[in-house]
CSV table of C-alpha atoms in Angstrom, one decimal:
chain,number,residue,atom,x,y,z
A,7,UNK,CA,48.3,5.0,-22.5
A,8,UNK,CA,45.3,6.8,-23.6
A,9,UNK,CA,42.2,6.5,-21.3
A,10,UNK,CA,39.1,5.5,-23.2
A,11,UNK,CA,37.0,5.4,-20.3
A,12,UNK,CA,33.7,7.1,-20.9
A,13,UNK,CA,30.9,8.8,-17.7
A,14,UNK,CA,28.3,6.4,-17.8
A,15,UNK,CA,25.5,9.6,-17.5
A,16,UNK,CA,25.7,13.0,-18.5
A,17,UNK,CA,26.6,15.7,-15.9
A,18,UNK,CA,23.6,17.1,-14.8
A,19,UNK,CA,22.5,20.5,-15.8
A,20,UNK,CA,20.8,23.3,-14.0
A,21,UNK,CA,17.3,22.1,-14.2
A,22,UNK,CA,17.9,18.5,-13.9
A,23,UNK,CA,19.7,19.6,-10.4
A,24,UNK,CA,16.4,22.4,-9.8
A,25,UNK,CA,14.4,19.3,-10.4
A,26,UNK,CA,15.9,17.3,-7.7
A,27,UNK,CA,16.3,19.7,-5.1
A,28,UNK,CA,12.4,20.2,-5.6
A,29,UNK,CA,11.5,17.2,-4.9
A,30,UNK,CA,14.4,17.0,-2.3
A,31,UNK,CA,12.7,19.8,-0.2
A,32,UNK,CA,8.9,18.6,-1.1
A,33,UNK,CA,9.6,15.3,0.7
A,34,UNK,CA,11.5,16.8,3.7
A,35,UNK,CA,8.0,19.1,4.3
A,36,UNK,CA,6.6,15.8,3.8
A,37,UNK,CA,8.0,13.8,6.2
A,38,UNK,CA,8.4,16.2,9.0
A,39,UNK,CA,4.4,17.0,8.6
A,40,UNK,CA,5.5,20.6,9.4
A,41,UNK,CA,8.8,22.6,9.0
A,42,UNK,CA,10.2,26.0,8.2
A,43,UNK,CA,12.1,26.8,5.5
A,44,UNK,CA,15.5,26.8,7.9
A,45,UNK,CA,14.3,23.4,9.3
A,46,UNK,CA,14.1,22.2,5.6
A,47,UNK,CA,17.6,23.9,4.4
A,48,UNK,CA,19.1,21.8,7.9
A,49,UNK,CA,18.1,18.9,6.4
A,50,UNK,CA,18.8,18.8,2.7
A,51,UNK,CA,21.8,20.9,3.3
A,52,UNK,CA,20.8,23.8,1.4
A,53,UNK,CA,21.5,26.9,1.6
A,54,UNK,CA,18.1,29.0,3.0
A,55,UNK,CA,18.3,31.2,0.4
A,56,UNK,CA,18.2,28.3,-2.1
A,57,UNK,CA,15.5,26.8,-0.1
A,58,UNK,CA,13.0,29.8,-0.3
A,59,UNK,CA,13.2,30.0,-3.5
A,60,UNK,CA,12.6,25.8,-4.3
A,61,UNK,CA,9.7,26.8,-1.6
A,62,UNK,CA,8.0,29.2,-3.6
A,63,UNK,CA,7.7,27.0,-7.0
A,64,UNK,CA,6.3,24.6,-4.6
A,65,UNK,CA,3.8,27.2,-2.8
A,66,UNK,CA,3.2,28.4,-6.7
A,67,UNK,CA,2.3,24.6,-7.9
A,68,UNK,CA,0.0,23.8,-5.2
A,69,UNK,CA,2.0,21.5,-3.7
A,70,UNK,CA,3.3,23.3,0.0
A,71,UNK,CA,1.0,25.7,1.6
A,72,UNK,CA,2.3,28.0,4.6
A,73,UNK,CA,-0.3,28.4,7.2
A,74,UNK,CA,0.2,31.6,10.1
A,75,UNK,CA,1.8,29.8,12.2
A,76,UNK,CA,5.3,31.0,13.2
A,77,UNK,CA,8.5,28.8,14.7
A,78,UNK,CA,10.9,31.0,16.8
A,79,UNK,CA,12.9,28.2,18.3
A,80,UNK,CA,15.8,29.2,15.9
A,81,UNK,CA,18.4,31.7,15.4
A,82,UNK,CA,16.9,34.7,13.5
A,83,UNK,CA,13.3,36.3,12.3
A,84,UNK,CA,10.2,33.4,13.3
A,85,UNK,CA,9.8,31.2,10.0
A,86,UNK,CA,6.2,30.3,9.0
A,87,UNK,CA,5.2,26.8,8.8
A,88,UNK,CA,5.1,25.1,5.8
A,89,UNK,CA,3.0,22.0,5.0
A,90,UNK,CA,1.9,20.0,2.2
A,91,UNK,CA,-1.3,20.9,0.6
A,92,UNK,CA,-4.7,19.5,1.6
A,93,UNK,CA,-5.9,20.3,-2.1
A,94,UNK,CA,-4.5,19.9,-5.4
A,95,UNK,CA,-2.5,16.8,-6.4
A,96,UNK,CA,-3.8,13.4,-4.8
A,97,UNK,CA,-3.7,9.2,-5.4
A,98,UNK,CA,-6.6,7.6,-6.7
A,99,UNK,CA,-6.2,3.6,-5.6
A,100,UNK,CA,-8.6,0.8,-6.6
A,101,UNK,CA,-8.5,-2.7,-4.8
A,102,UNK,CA,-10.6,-5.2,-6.5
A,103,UNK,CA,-10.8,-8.1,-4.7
A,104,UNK,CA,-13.0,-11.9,-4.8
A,105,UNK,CA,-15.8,-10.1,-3.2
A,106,UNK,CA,-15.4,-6.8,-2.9
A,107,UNK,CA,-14.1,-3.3,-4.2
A,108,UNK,CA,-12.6,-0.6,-2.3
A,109,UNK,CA,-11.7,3.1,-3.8
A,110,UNK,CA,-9.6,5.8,-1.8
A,111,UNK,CA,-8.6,9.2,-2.7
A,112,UNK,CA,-5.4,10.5,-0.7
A,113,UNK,CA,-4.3,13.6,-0.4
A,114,UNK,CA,-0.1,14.3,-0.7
A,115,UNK,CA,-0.1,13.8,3.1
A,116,UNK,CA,-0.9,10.3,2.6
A,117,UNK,CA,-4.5,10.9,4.7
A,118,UNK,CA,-7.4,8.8,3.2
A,119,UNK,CA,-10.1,11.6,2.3
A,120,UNK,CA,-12.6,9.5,-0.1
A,121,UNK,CA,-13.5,5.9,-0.1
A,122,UNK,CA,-16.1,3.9,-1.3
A,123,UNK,CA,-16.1,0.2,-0.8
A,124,UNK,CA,-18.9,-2.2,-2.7
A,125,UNK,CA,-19.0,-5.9,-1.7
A,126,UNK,CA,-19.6,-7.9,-4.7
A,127,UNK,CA,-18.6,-11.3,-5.7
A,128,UNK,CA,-16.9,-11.0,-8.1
A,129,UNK,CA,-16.0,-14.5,-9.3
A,130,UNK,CA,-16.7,-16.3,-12.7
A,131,UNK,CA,-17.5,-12.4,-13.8
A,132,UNK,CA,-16.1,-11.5,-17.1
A,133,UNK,CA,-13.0,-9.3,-15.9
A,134,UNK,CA,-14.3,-6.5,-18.3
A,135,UNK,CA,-17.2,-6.8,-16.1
A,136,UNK,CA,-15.5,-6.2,-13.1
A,137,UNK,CA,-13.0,-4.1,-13.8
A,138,UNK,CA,-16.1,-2.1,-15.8
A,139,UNK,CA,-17.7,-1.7,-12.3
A,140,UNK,CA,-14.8,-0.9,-10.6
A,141,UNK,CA,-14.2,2.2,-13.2
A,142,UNK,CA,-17.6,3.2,-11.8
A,143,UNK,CA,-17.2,3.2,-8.4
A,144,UNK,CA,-14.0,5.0,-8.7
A,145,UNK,CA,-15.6,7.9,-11.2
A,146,UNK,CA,-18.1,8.1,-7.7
A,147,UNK,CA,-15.2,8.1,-5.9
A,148,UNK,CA,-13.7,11.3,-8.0
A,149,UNK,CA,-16.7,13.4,-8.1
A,150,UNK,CA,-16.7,13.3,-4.2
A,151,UNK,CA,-12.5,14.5,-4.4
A,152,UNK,CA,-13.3,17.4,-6.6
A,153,UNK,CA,-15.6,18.7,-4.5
A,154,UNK,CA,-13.1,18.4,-1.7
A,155,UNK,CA,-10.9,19.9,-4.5
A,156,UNK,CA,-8.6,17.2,-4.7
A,157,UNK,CA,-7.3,16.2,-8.3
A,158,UNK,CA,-5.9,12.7,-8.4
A,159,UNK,CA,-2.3,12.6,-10.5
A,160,UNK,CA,-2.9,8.9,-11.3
A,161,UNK,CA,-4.6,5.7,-10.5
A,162,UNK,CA,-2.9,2.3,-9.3
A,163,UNK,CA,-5.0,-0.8,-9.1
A,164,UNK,CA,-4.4,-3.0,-6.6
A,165,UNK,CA,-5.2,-7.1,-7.4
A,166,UNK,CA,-5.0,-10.6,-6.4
A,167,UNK,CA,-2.5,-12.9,-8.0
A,168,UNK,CA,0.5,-12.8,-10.0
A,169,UNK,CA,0.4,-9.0,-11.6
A,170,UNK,CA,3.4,-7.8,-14.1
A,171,UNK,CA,3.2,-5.4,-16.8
A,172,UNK,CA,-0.1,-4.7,-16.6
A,173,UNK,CA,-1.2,-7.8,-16.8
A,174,UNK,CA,-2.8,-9.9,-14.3
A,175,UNK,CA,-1.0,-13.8,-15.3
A,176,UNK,CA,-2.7,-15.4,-13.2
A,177,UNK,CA,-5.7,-14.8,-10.2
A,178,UNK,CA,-6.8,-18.4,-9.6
A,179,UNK,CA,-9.7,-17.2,-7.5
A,180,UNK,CA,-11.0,-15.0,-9.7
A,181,UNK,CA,-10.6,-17.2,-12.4
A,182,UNK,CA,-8.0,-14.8,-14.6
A,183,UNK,CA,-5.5,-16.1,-16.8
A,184,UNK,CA,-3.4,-13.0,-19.0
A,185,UNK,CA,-6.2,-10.6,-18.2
A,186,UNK,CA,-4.8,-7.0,-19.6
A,187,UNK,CA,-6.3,-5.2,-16.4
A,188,UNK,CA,-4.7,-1.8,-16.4
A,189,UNK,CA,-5.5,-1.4,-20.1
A,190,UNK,CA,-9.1,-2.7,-19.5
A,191,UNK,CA,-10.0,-0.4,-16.5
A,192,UNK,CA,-8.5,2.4,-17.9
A,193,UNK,CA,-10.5,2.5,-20.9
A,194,UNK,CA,-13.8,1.5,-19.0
A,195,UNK,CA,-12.9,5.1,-16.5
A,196,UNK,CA,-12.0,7.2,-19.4
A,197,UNK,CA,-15.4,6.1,-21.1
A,198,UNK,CA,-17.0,7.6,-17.8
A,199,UNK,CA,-15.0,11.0,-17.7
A,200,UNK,CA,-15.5,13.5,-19.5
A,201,UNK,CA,-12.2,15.3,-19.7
A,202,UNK,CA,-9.4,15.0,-23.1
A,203,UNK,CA,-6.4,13.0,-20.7
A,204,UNK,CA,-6.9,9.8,-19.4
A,205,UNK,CA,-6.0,9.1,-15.6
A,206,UNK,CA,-2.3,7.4,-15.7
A,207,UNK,CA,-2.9,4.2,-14.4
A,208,UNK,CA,-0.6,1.3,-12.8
A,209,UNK,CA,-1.5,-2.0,-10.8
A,210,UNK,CA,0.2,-4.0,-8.3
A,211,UNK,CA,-0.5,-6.9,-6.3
A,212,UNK,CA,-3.0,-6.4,-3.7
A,213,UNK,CA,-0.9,-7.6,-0.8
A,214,UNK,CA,2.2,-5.7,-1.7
A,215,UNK,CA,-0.1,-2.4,-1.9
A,216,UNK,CA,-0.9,-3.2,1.6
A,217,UNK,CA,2.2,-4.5,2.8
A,218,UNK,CA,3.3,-0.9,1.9
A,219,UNK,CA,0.6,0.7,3.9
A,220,UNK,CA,1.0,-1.1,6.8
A,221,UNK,CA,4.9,0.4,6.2
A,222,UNK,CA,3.8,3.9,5.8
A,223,UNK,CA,0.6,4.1,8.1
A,224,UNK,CA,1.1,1.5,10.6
A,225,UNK,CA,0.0,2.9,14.2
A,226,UNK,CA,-1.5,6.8,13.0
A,227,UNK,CA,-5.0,5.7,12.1
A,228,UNK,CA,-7.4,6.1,8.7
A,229,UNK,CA,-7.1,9.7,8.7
A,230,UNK,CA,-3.6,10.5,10.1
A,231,UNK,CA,-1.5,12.6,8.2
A,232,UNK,CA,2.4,11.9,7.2
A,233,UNK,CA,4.6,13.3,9.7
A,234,UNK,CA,2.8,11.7,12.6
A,235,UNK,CA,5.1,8.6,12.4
A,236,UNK,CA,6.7,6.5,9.7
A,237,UNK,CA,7.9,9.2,6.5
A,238,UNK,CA,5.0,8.1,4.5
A,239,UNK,CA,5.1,7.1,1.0
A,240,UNK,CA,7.9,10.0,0.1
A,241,UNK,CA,10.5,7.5,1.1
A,242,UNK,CA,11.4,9.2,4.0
A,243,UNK,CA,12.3,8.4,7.7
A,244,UNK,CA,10.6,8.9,10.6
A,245,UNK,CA,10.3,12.2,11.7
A,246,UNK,CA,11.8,13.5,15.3
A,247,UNK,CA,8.7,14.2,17.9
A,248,UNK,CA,6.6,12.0,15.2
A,249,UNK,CA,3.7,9.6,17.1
A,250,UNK,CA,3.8,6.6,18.7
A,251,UNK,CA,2.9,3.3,16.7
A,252,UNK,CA,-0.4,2.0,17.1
A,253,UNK,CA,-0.5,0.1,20.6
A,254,UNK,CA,3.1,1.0,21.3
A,255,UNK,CA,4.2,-1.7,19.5
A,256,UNK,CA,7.6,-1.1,17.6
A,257,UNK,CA,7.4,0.4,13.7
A,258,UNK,CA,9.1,-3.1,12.1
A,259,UNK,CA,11.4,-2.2,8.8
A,260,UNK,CA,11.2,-5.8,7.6
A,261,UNK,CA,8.8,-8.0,7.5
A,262,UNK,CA,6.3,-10.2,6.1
A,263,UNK,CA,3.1,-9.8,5.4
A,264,UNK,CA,0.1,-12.0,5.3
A,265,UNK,CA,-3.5,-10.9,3.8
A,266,UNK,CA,-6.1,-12.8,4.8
A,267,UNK,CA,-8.9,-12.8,2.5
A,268,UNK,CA,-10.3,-15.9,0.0
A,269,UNK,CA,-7.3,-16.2,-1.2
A,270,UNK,CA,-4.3,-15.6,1.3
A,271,UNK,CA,-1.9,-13.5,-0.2
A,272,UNK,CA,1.6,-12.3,1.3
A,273,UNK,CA,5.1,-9.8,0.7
A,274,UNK,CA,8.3,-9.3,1.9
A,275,UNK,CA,9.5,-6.0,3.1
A,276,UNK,CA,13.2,-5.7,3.6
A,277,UNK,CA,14.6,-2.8,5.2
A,278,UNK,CA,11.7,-0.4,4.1
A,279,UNK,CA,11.3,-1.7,0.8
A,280,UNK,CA,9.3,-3.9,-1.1
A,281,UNK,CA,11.0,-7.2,-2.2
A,282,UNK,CA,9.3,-7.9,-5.1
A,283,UNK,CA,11.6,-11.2,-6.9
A,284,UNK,CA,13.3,-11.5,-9.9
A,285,UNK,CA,9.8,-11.9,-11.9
A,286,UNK,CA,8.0,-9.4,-9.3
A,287,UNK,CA,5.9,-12.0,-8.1
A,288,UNK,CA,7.9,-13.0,-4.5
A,289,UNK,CA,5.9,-12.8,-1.6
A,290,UNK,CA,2.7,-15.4,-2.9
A,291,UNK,CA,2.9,-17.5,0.4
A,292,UNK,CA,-1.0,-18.7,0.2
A,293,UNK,CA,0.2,-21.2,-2.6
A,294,UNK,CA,2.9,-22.4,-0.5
A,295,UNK,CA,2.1,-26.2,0.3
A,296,UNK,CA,1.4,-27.3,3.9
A,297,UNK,CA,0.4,-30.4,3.0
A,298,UNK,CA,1.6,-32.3,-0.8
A,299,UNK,CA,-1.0,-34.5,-0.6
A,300,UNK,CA,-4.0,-32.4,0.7
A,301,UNK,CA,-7.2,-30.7,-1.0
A,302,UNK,CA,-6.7,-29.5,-5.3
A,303,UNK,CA,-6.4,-25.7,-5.5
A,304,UNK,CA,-7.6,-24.1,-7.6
A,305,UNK,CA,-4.2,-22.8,-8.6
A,306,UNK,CA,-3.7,-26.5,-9.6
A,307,UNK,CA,-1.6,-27.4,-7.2
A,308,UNK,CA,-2.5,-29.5,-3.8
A,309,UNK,CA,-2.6,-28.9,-0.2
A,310,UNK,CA,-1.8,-25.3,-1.0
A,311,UNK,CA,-2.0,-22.9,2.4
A,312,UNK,CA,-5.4,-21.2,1.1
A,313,UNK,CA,-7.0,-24.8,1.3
A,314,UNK,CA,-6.6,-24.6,5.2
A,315,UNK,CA,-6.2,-20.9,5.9
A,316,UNK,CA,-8.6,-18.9,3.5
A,317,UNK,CA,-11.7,-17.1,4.2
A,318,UNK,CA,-13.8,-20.1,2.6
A,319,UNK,CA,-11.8,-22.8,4.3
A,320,UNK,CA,-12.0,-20.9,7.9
A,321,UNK,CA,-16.0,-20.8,7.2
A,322,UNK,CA,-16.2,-24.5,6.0
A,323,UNK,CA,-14.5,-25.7,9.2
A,324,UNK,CA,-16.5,-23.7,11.7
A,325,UNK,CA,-19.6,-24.8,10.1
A,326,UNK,CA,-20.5,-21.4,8.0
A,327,UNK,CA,-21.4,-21.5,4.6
A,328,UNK,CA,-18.0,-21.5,2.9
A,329,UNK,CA,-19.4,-18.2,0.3
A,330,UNK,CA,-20.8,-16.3,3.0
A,331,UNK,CA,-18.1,-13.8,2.9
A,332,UNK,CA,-17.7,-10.7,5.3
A,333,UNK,CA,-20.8,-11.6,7.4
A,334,UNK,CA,-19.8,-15.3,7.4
A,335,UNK,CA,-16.4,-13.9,9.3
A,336,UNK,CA,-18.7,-11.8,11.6
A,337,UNK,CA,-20.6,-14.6,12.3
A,338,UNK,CA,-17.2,-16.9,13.2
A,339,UNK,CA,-15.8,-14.0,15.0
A,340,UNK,CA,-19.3,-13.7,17.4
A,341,UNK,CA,-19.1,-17.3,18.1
A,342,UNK,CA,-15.3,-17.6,18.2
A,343,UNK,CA,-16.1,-15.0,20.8
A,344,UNK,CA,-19.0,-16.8,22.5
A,345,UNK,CA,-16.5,-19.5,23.1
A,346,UNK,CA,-17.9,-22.1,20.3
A,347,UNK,CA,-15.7,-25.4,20.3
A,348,UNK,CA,-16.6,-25.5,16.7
A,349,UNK,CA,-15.5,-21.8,15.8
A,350,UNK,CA,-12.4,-21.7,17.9
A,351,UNK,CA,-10.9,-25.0,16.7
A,352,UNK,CA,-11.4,-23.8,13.4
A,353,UNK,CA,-9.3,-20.7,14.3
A,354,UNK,CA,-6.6,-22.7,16.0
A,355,UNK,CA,-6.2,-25.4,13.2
A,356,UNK,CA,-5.9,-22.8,10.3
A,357,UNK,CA,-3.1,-20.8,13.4
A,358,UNK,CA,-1.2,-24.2,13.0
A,359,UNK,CA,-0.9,-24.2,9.5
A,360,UNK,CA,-0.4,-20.8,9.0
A,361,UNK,CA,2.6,-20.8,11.8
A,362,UNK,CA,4.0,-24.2,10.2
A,363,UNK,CA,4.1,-22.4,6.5
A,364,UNK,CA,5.3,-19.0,8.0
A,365,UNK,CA,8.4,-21.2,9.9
A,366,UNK,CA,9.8,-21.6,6.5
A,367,UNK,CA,9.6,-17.5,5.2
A,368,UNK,CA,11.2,-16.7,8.6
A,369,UNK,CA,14.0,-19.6,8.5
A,370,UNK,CA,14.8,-17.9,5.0
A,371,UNK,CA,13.9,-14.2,5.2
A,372,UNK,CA,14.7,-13.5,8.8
A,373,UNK,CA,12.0,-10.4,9.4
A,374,UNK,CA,11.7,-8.9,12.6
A,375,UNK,CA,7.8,-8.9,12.3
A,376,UNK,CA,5.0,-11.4,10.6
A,377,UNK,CA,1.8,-9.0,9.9
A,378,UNK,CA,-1.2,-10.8,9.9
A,379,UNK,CA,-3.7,-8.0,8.3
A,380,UNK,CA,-7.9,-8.9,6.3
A,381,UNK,CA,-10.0,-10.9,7.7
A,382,UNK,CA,-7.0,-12.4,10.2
A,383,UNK,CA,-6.6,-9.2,11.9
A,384,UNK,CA,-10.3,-9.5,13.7
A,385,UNK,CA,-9.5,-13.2,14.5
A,386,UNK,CA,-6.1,-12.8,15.8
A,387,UNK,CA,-7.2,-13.7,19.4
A,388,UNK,CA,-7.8,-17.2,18.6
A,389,UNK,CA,-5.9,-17.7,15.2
A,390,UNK,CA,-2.6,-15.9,16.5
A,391,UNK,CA,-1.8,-17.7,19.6
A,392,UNK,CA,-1.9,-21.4,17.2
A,393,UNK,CA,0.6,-19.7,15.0
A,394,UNK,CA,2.7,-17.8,17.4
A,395,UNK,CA,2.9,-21.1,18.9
A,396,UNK,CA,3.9,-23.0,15.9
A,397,UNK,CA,6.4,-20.1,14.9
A,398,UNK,CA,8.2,-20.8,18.3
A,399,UNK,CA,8.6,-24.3,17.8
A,400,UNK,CA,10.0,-24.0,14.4
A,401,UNK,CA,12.4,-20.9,14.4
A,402,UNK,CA,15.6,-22.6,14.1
A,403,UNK,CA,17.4,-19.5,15.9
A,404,UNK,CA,15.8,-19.5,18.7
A,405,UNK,CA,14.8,-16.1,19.0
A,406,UNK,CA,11.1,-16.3,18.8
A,407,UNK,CA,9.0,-16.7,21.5
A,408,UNK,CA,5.4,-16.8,21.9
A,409,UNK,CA,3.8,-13.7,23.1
A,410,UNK,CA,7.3,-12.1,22.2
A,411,UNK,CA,5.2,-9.6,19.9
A,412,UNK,CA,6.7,-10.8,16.5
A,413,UNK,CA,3.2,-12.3,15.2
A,414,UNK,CA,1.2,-9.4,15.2
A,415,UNK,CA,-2.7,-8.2,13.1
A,416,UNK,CA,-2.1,-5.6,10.8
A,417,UNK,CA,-3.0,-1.7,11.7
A,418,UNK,CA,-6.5,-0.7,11.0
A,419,UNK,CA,-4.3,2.4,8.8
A,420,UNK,CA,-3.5,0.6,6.3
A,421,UNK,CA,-4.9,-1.3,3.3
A,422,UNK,CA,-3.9,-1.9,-0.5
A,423,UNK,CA,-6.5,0.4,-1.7
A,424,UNK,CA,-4.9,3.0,0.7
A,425,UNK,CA,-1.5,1.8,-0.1
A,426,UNK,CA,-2.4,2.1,-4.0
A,427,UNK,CA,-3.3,5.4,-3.7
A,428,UNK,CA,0.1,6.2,-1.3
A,429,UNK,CA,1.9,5.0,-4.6
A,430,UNK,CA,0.7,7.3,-6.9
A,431,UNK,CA,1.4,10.4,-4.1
A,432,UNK,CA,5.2,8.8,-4.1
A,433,UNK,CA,5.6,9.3,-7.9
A,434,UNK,CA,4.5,13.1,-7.4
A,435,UNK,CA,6.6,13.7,-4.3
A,436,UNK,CA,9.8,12.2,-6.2
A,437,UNK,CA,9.2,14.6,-9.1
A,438,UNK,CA,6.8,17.6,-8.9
A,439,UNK,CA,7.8,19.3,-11.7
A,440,UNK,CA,6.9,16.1,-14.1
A,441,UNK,CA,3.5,16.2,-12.2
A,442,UNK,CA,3.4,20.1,-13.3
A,443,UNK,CA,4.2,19.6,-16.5
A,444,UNK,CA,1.6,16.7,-17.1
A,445,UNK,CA,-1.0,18.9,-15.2
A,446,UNK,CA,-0.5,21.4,-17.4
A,447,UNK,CA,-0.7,19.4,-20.7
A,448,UNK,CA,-3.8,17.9,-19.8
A,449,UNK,CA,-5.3,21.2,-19.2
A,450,UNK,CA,-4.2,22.7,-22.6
A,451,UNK,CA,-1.3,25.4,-21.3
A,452,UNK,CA,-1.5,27.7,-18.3
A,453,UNK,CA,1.2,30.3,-16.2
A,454,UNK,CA,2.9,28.3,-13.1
A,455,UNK,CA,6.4,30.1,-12.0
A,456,UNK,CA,8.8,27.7,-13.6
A,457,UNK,CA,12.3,27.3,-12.4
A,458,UNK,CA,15.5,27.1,-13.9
């Protein structure tokens, strides 16, 4: 019988294969921080030959650099080290946030060279308004990368609520409803820049962004470079000889993550990546009920977790003005600190609720870590014990235990607009020649080496 079975994809030709084995060996200088060219072949399996030449194109388009340092460890003449460039292609990420709005430029090593941050309230503003603003602090934000000479390959904007398409569906407290957010701030940035091609821009959720920095940075600091523990945004694993995780603590591959800001806004990462749902919206545990018959939302729902466990509620309890914002956590952090009955109750009752909604994700999802990370990381010494506590009595297998190190505050590394900009670096490392060929369009021609 004849067989009619067709490939599903074409066989790959020279420069589709070229293509791969680019990025292939752009990502393995990437997650080893530094490497010779016959510690890059070992690990892609290339030949070295092959290698130096993939190397080259990548030293030609600005993306490796090879510094005097030799290696001599191995068999034959002492290779140069080869690292990825601190100029030249970067991420541009934007978190707009309720009352605030922070801009970082990375480089390709993932380290956070620019940021501005701008505390505004931004509620019951016209989202032109604010996305308007943040287009200016992030034209700021690029003036100070070029002169670093830093070119950001894109921009991904990081917000609150339910984002899909471009589109923020819903951020109740902002008060958006089908706001077109990635077309709106591009065309407010590209009104402010005087070049021909408009920044490529995406948006995500805020939490996920950060979820995914707390992933990639976790334990190396603001300004560490990838290589110094977890891969970094290429994708990769963790390097051999690579640094210890902030506070010794174990790098977690799955977990959930809990933002702690007005709103309280969560994700899921499973095995290293991001579980974003059949709609991309999993992960928005602040609207989770703790209580069916408690406080309106103003998602519409009641006794959602945000009515016991958001910034304004945490404030309202301890006697703070619920609006104050980041001084009004300073404030309940200093008296939490002071030992105020008022402050510290507050804490522990929003712990409680936040340990009895978080039972149910790790009954379901079964993480190794819960990351508490905004304005709960400062306040884990009196929120976290309340919800460690909870989670112990809850956790149907057994296996958590208070103190156990499971409940842990987020890494001061990591953020969304951090974890933004890491995205944008991710979609260069996975295809440099794409990147070369935009780069080049924008700027109206110019000679690279090419490769075939």
């Amino acid at each position: 019988m004849k067989n009619e079975t067709e490939p599903l994809e074409p066989k790959a030709d020279k420069a589709t294969v070229r293509r791969h084995n680019l990025s292939l060996v752009l990502r393995a200088v990437h997650d080893e921080g530094e490497a010779t060219r016959a510690a890059v072949a070992a690990r892609v399996g290339l030949t070295r030959a092959a290698v130096s030449s993939l190397v080259e194109q990548l030293l030609d388009g600005g993306f490796l650099t090879e510094s005097g340092k030799t290696f001599s460890g191995q068999a034959g003449r002492p290779g140069t080290a080869l690292r990825v460039a601190r100029t030249g292609p970067a991420g541009l990420g934007v978190e707009v946030n309720v009352d605030y709005v922070s801009v970082c430029v990375v480089d390709l090593a993932g380290t956070d060279r620019v940021r501005l941050t701008e505390h505004l309230d931004n509620r019951d503003v016209p989202p032109g308004e604010v996305l308007a603003r943040a287009a200016r602090i992030a034209a700021r934000t690029l003036v100070s990368a070029a002169e670093q000479e830093l070119v950001p390959a894109g921009v991904r904007l990081a917000l609150p609520g339910l984002v899909s398409g471009g589109t923020v569906r819903q951020a109740p407290n902002l008060g958006w409803n089908r706001v077109p957010a990635e077309e709106l701030f591009a065309g407010a940035l590209a009104a402010l820049r005087p070049v021909p091609e408009a920044l490529p821009t995406g948006c995500d959720n805020e939490a996920n962004a950060a979820a995914l920095a707390e992933l990639w940075f976790g334990g190396r600091g603001p300004g560490a470079a990838a290589g110094s523990s977890d891969g970094g945004p290429s994708g990769g694993g963790a390097p051999e000889g690579g640094g210890a995780p902030e506070g010794g603590r174990v790098k977690a591959r799955s977990f959930l993550y809990v933002s702690g800001e007005i709103g309280v806004g969560g994700a899921v990462v499973v095995d290293g990546e991001l579980l974003r749902g059949a709609h991309g919206f999993a992960g928005e545990i602040g609207h989770v009920p703790a209580d069916a018959e408690g406080p309106r939302c103003r998602c519409g729902s009641r006794g959602c977790l945000e009515q016991y466990a958001g910034q304004a509620a945490l404030l309202r309890e301890a006697g703070l003005a619920p609006d104050a914002g980041g001084p009004g956590v300073a404030e309940l952090e200093r008296r939490a600190a002071a030992g105020d009955a008022r402050a510290v109750g507050a804490l522990e009752r929003a712990g409680r609720m936040l340990g009895l909604v978080l039972s149910g994700a790790v009954n379901l999802l079964d993480p190794d870590a819960v990351v508490l990370g905004g304005v709960y990381r400062g306040l884990m010494p009196w929120l976290g014990p309340a919800a460690d506590a909870e989670l112990a009595r809850r956790v149907v297998s057994g296996l958590w235990t208070p103190g156990g190190g499971r409940l842990r505050g987020a890494s001061s590394s990591g953020d969304a607009a951090r974890g933004a900009a890491a995205l944008v670096v991710r979609d260069v490392i996975a295809d440099p020649v794409g990147h070369a060929v935009r780069t080049r369009g924008a700027a109206g021609g110019g000679s690279r080496r090419g490769g075939g």
